[in-house]
XYZ file of C-alpha atoms in Angstrom:
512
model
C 77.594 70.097 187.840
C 76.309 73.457 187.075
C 72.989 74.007 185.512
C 72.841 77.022 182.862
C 69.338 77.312 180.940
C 69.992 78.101 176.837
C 66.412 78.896 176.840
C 66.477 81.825 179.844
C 63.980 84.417 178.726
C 66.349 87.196 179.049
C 67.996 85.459 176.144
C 67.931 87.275 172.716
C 66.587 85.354 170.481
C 69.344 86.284 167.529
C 72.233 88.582 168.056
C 71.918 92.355 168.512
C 73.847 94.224 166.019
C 75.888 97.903 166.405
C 77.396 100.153 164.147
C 80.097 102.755 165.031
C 78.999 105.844 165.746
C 80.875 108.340 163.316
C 80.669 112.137 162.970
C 76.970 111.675 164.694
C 75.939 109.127 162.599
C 75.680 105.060 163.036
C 77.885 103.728 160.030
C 79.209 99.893 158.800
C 82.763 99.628 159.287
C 85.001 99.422 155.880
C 85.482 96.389 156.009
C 82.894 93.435 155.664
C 84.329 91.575 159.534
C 82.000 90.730 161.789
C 82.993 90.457 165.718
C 80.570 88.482 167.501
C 80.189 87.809 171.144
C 78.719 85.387 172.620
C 77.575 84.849 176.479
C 80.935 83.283 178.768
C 77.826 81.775 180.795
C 75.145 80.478 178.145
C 77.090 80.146 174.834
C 74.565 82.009 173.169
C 75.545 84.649 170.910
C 74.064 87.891 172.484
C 75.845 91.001 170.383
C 77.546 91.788 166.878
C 79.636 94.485 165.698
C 81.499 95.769 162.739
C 85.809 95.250 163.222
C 86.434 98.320 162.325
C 90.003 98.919 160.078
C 92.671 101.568 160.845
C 91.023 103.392 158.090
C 87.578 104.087 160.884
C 89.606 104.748 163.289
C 91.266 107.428 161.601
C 87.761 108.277 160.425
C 86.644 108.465 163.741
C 89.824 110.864 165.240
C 89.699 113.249 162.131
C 85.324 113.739 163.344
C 86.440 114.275 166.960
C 88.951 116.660 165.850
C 86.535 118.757 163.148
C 84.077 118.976 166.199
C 86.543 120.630 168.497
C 88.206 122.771 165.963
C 84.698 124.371 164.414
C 82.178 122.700 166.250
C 80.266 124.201 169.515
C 81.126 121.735 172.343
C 84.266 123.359 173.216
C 83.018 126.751 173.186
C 79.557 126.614 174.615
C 79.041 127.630 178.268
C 79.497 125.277 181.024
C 75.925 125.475 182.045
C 74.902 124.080 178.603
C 77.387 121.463 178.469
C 76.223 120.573 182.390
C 72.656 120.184 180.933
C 73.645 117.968 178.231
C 75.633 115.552 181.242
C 72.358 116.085 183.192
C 70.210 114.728 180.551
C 72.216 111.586 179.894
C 72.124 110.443 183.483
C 68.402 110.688 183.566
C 68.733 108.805 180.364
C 70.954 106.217 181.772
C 68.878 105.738 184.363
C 65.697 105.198 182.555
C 67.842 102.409 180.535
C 69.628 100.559 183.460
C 67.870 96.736 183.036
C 68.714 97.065 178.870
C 72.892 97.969 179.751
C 72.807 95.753 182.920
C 71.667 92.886 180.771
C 74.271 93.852 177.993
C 76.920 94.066 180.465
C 75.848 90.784 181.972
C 75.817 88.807 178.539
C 78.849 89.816 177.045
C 81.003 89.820 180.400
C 79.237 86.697 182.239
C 79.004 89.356 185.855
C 75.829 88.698 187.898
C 73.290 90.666 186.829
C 72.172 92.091 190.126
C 75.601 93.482 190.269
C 75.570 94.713 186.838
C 72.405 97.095 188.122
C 74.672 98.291 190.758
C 77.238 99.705 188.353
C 74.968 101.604 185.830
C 73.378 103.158 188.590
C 76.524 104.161 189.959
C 77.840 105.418 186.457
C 74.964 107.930 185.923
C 76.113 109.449 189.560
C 79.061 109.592 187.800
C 77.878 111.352 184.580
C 75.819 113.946 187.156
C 79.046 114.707 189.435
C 80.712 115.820 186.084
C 78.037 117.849 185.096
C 78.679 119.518 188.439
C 82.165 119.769 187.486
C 81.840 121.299 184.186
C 80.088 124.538 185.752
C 82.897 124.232 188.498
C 85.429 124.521 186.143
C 87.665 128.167 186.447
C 91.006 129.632 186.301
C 92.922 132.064 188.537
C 93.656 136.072 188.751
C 96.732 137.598 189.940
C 96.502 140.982 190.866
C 99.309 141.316 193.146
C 101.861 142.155 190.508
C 102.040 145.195 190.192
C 99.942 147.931 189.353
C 100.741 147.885 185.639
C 99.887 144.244 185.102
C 97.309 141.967 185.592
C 97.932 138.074 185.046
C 95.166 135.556 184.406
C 95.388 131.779 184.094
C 92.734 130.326 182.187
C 91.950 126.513 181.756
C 90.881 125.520 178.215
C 89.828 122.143 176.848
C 92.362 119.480 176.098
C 91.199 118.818 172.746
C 90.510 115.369 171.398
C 91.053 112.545 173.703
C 91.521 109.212 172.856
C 89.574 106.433 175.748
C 90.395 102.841 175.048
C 88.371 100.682 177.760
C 88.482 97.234 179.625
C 86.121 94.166 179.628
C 85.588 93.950 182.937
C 83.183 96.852 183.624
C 82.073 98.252 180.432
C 79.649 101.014 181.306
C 80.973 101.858 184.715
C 84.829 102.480 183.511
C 84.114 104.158 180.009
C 81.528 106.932 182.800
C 84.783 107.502 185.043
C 86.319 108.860 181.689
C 83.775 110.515 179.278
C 81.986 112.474 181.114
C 84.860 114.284 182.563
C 86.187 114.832 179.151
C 83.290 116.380 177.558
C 82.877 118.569 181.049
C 86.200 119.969 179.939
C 84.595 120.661 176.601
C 86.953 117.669 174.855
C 85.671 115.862 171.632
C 86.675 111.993 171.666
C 87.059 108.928 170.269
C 86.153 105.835 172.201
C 86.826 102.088 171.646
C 84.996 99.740 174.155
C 86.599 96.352 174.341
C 85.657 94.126 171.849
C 84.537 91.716 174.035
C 81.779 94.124 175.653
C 81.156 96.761 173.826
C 77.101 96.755 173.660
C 76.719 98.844 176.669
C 79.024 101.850 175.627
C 77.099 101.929 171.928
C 73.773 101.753 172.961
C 75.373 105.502 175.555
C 76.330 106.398 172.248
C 72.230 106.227 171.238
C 71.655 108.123 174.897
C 74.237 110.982 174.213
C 72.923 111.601 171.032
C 69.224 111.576 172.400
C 70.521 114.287 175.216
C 71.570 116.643 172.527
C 75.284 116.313 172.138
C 76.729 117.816 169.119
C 77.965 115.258 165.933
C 81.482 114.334 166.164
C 81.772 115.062 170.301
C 81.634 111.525 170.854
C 82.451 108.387 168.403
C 82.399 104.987 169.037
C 84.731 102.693 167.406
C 84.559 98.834 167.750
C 87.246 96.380 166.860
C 90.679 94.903 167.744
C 93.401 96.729 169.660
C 96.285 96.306 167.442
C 93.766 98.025 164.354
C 91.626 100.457 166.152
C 93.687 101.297 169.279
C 96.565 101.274 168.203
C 95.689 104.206 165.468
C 94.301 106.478 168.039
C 97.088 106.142 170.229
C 99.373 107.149 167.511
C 97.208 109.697 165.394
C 98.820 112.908 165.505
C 95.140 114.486 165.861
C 94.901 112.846 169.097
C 95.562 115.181 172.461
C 95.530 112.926 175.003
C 94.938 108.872 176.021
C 92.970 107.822 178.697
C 93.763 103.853 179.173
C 91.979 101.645 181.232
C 93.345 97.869 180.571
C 96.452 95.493 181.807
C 99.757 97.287 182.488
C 101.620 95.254 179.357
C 98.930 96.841 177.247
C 99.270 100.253 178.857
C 103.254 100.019 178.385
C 102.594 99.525 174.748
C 100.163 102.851 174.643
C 102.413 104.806 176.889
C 105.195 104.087 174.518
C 103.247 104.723 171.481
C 101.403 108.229 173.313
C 105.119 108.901 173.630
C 106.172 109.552 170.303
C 103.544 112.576 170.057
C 104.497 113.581 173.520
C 100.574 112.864 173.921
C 99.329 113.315 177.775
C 98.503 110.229 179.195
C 95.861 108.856 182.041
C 95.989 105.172 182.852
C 94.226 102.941 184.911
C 96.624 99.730 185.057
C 96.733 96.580 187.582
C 96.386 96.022 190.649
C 97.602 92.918 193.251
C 96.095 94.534 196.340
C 95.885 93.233 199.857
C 93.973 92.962 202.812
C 95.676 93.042 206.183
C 93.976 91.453 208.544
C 95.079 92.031 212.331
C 94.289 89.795 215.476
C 92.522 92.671 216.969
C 90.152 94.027 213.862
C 86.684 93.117 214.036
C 87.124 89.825 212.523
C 83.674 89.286 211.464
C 83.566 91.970 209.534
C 86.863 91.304 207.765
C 85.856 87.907 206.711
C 83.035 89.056 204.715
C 85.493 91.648 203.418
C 87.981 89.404 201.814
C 84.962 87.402 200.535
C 83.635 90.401 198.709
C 87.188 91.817 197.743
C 88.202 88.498 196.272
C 84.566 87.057 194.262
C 82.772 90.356 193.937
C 83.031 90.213 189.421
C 84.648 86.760 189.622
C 88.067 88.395 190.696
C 88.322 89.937 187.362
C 88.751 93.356 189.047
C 91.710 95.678 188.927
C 91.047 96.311 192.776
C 90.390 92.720 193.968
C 91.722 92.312 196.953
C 93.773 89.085 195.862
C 96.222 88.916 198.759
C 95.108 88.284 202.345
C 97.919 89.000 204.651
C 96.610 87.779 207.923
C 98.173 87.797 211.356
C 100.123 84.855 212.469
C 98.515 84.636 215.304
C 94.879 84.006 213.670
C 96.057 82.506 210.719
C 94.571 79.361 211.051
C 90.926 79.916 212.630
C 90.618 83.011 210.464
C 91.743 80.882 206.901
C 89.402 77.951 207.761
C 86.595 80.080 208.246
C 87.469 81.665 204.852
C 87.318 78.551 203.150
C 84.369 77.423 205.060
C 82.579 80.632 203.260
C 83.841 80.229 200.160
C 82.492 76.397 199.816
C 79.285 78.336 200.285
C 79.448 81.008 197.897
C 76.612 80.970 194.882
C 78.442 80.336 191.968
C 76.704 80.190 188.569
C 74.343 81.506 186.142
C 74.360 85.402 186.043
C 70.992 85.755 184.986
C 69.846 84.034 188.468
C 69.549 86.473 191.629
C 71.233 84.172 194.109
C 74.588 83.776 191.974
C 77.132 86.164 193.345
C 80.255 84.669 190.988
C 79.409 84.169 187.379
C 81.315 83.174 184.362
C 84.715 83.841 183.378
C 85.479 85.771 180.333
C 87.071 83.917 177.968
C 88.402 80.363 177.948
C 92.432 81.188 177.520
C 91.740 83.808 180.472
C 89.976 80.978 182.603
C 93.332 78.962 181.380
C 95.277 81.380 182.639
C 93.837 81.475 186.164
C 94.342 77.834 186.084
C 97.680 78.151 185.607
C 98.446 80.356 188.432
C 97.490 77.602 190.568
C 98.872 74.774 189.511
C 102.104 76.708 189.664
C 101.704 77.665 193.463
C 100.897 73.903 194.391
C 104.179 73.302 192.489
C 106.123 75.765 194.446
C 105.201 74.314 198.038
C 101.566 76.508 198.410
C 98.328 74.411 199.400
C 94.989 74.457 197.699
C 93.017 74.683 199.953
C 89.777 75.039 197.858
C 88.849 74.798 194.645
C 91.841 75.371 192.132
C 89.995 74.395 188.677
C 86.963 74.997 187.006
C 83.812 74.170 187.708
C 81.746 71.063 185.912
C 78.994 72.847 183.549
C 76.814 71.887 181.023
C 77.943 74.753 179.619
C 79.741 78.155 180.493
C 83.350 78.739 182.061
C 83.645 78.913 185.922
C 86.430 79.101 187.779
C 85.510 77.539 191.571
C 86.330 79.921 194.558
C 89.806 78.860 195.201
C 92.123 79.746 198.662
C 95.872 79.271 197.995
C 98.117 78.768 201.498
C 101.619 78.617 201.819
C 102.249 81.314 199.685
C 105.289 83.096 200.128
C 106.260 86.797 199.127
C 108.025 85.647 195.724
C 106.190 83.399 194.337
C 104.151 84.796 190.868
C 100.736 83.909 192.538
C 101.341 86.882 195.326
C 103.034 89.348 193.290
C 101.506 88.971 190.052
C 97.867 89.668 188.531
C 95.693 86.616 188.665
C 92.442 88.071 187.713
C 90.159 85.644 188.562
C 88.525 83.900 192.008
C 91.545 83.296 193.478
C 92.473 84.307 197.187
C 96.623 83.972 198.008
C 97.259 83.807 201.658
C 100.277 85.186 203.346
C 101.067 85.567 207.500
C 102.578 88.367 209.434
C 104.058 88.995 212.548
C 104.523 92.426 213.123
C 102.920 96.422 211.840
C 106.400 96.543 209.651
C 106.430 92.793 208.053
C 102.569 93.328 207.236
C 103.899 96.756 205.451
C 106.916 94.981 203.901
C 104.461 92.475 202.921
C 102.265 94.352 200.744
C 104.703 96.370 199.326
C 106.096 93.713 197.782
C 105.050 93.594 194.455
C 104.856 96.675 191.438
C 101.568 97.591 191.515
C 100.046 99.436 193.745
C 96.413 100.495 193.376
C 95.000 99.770 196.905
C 94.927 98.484 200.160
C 92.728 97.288 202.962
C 93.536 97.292 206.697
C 91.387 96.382 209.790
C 92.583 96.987 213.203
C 90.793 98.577 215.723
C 93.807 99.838 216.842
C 94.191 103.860 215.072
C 97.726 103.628 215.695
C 98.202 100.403 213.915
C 95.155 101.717 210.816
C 97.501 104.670 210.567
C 101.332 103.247 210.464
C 100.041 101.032 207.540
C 98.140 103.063 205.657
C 100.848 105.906 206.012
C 103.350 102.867 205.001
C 101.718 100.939 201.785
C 102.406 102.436 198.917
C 98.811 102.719 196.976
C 96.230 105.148 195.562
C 93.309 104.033 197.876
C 93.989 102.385 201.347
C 90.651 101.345 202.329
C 90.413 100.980 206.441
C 87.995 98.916 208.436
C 85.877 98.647 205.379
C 87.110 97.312 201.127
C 86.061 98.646 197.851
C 83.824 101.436 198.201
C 83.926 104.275 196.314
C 82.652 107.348 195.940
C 82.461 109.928 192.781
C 84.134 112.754 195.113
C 87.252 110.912 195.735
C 90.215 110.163 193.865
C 91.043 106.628 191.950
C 94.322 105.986 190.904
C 97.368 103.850 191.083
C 101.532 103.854 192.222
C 103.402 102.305 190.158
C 102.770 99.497 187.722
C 99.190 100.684 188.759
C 98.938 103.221 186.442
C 99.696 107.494 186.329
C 97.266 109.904 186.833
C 93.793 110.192 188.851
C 90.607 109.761 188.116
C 87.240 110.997 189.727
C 87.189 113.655 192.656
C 87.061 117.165 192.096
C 89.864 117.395 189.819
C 88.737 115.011 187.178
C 87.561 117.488 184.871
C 90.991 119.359 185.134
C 92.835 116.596 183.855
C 91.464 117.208 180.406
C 92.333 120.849 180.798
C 95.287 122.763 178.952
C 96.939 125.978 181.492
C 97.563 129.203 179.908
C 98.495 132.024 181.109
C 97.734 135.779 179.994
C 99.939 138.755 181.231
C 98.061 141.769 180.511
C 99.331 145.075 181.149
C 97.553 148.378 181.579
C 99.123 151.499 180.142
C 102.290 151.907 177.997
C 105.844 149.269 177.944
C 109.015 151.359 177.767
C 110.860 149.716 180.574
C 113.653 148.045 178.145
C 114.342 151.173 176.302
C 113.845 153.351 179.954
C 116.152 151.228 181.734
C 118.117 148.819 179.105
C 120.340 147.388 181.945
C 117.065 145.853 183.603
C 115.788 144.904 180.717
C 118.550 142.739 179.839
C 119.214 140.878 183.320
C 115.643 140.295 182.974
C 115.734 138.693 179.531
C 118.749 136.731 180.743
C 117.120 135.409 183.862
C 114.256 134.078 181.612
């Protein structure tokens, strides 16, 4: 049985409490609700915040909208806004144990882990401060030499960013700070199961200088708060980061505005795994890809599709490891898998089991939770005998949970992970290039990750096919996608060509 202290010193003693952050100021919701959360590990209440009504949220859109129609952000130079991003990472950085602890008591993720993402998100909030100065539009002067056309890139306006529990501060920095590089004003609502860490940016972004209104923070439920930005008619664009059910419902909603849209969606992702890849290193691969944040990671790497021909020794080596993976209490530095975020989500992954084993597959580890004094854990669990269409290899699990398929050949491996609707990555290892290059050129997926699994990088590119989501984020172009394209035609000297030469004129207008 697992041993989780009550007592742990990094335990508040009483819960934390957050307002929203409206039109620069920290404000009590409308309403008298109270959300609190309380740790998935220690069952200790760690955080409180206001459930905001329809009537904040509104509040909240109508400040982002008043700061980009007559406020500075969207008019000051890039270098200023680039300072402002600047400031906030060193800010971030100087508060990485106080989020890395909030993120670890609301979401139940190791907290050595937790360290790893807030340092990664204020590389984030620097690359878009590089961005913002990078920012530019075009000049044509090849046509003709009357004319002179210029394309200039202006600032979407207000964007709406609705955010996921699974990696509060890192997701809501592969958003914001791209948007107010652009010179956007926003409105953000953090999940309401984590959504300490993205208030207490709100405190840092304020500290670095950024104008009132630029950035608001409203906390509540989806069907209240969300769903109000999605549909306000003050809101630009939508920048989603969550399940793709939930996504359908905000596309649909973002489409009655004809809003622009950015989201983030699921992912069922594999690992193929190929008698001649440096087998070694792909075990501890699919280890990482399927525990790293308890499998409750858009990119886990869920499915291993493994080579028929090392099926066996490669699977019982797998589950060898996992019976030795450090499963526990996030607050201690050995535990790699912590605590599972809610208890109908830990139901869930439950459920995804039990219905393999029903359909023929073998549990081969683990397949329940763990015994704990108290906390939810889901054991490390290997699934064999899982075939193609069963809803264990096609669908989103979310949790510890490792689904094991075989292949023969390049083009059934291919097949293979192909078939499912999502498609947000991929790994392959083969030290063969012409085999790494067939598949990757062949799976149909944002990121194909080859001979190494889930790293990333602020320069490249993050985005899904399909049920995986539309749009990119990160890379160089991140800051473009809050952008709006306009073009000026400006000519030099007097316009008589219509009443010159009205035949012209007129197959011209007709053309158009």
């Amino acid at each position: 049985m697992l041993t989780i202290d009550p007592h742990h010193p990094l335990l508040p003693k009483a819960p934390r409490h957050f307002d929203l952050l409206l039109d620069g100021d920290w404000r009590p919701a409308r309403g008298s609700t109270l959300l609190t959360r309380a740790s998935p590990a220690h069952e200790v209440a760690v955080t409180s915040y206001p459930a905001a009504t329809a009537a904040d949220a509104e509040a909240a859109v109508l400040a982002a909208r008043r700061a980009f129609d007559h406020g500075p952000w969207p008019r000051l130079k890039a270098a200023e806004r680039s300072r402002v991003l600047l400031r906030a990472a060193e800010l971030i950085e100087a508060r990485i144990e106080e989020l890395a602890l909030l993120d670890t008591l609301e979401s139940g993720k190791p907290l050595a882990q937790a360290r790893g993402e807030v340092a990664g998100a204020a590389d984030l909030w620097r690359y878009a401060a590089g961005l913002a100065r990078d920012l530019h539009g075009e000049a044509y002067t090849n046509l003709g030499e009357s004319m002179l056309g210029v394309v200039v890139r202006e600032p979407m306006g207000v964007v709406a960013i609705i955010t996921p529990w699974n990696f509060p501060f890192l997701i809501v920095s592969q958003k914001l700070p791209f948007a107010l590089a652009a010179g956007c004003t926003t409105v953000v609502k953090p999940s309401e199961l984590t959504s300490g860490s993205t208030l207490v940016l709100g405190e840092i972004l304020l500290q670095a200088g950024l104008p009132p209104g630029v950035v608001n923070i409203v906390t509540g439920l989806g069907r209240e708060v969300g769903a109000t930005m999605a549909g306000h008619p003050a809101v630009d664009m939508i920048s989603f980061t969550g399940s793709t059910a939930v996504g359908k419902l905000t596309a649909a909603t973002a489409a009655d505005g004809l809003k622009r849209i950015s989201m983030e969606l699921g992912g069922k992702n594999p690992q193929l795994v190929f008698a001649d890849a440096d087998l070694e290193a792909a075990l501890d691969a699919v280890l990482f890809g399927v525990y790293f944040n308890a499998g409750e990671c858009c990119n886990s790497g869920s499915r291993l599709l493994v080579q028929r021909s090392i099926a066996e020794t490669f699977v019982a080596e797998i589950v060898a490891r996992s019976r030795e993976v450090p499963v526990g209490d996030p607050l201690a530095p050995e535990t790699k898998v912590g605590a599972i975020i809610t208890p109908e989500h830990l139901d869930k992954i439950e459920r995804f089991v039990a219905e393999a084993a029903r359909g023929g597959a073998e549990v081969r580890l683990g397949g329940a939770r763990l015994a704990a004094e108290r906390g939810r854990f889901m054991a490390p669990t290997v699934v064999t005998g899982v075939t193609r269409t069963m809803p264990i290899a096609r669908e989103e699990v979310f949790g510890p949970v490792l689904s094991v398929l075989t292949f023969d050949t390049v083009e059934e491996a291919v097949t293979l992970a192909n078939a499912t609707s999502y498609g947000l990555s991929a790994g392959v290892w083969s030290r063969d290039h012409d085999t790494c290059q067939t598949v990757a050129a062949g799976i149909r997926a944002g990121t194909v990750w080859v001979n190494t699994f889930m790293e990333g990088f602020a320069e490249l590119p993050f985005g899904g096919f399909g049920a995986s989501g539309i749009g990119r984020e990160l890379g160089r172009h991140a800051a473009l996608d809050y952008t709006e394209v306009k073009t000026l035609q400006m000519r030099r000297g007097p316009r008589r060509d219509w009443w010159l030469r009205p035949a012209a004129g007129a197959a011209a207008m007709a053309a158009g």
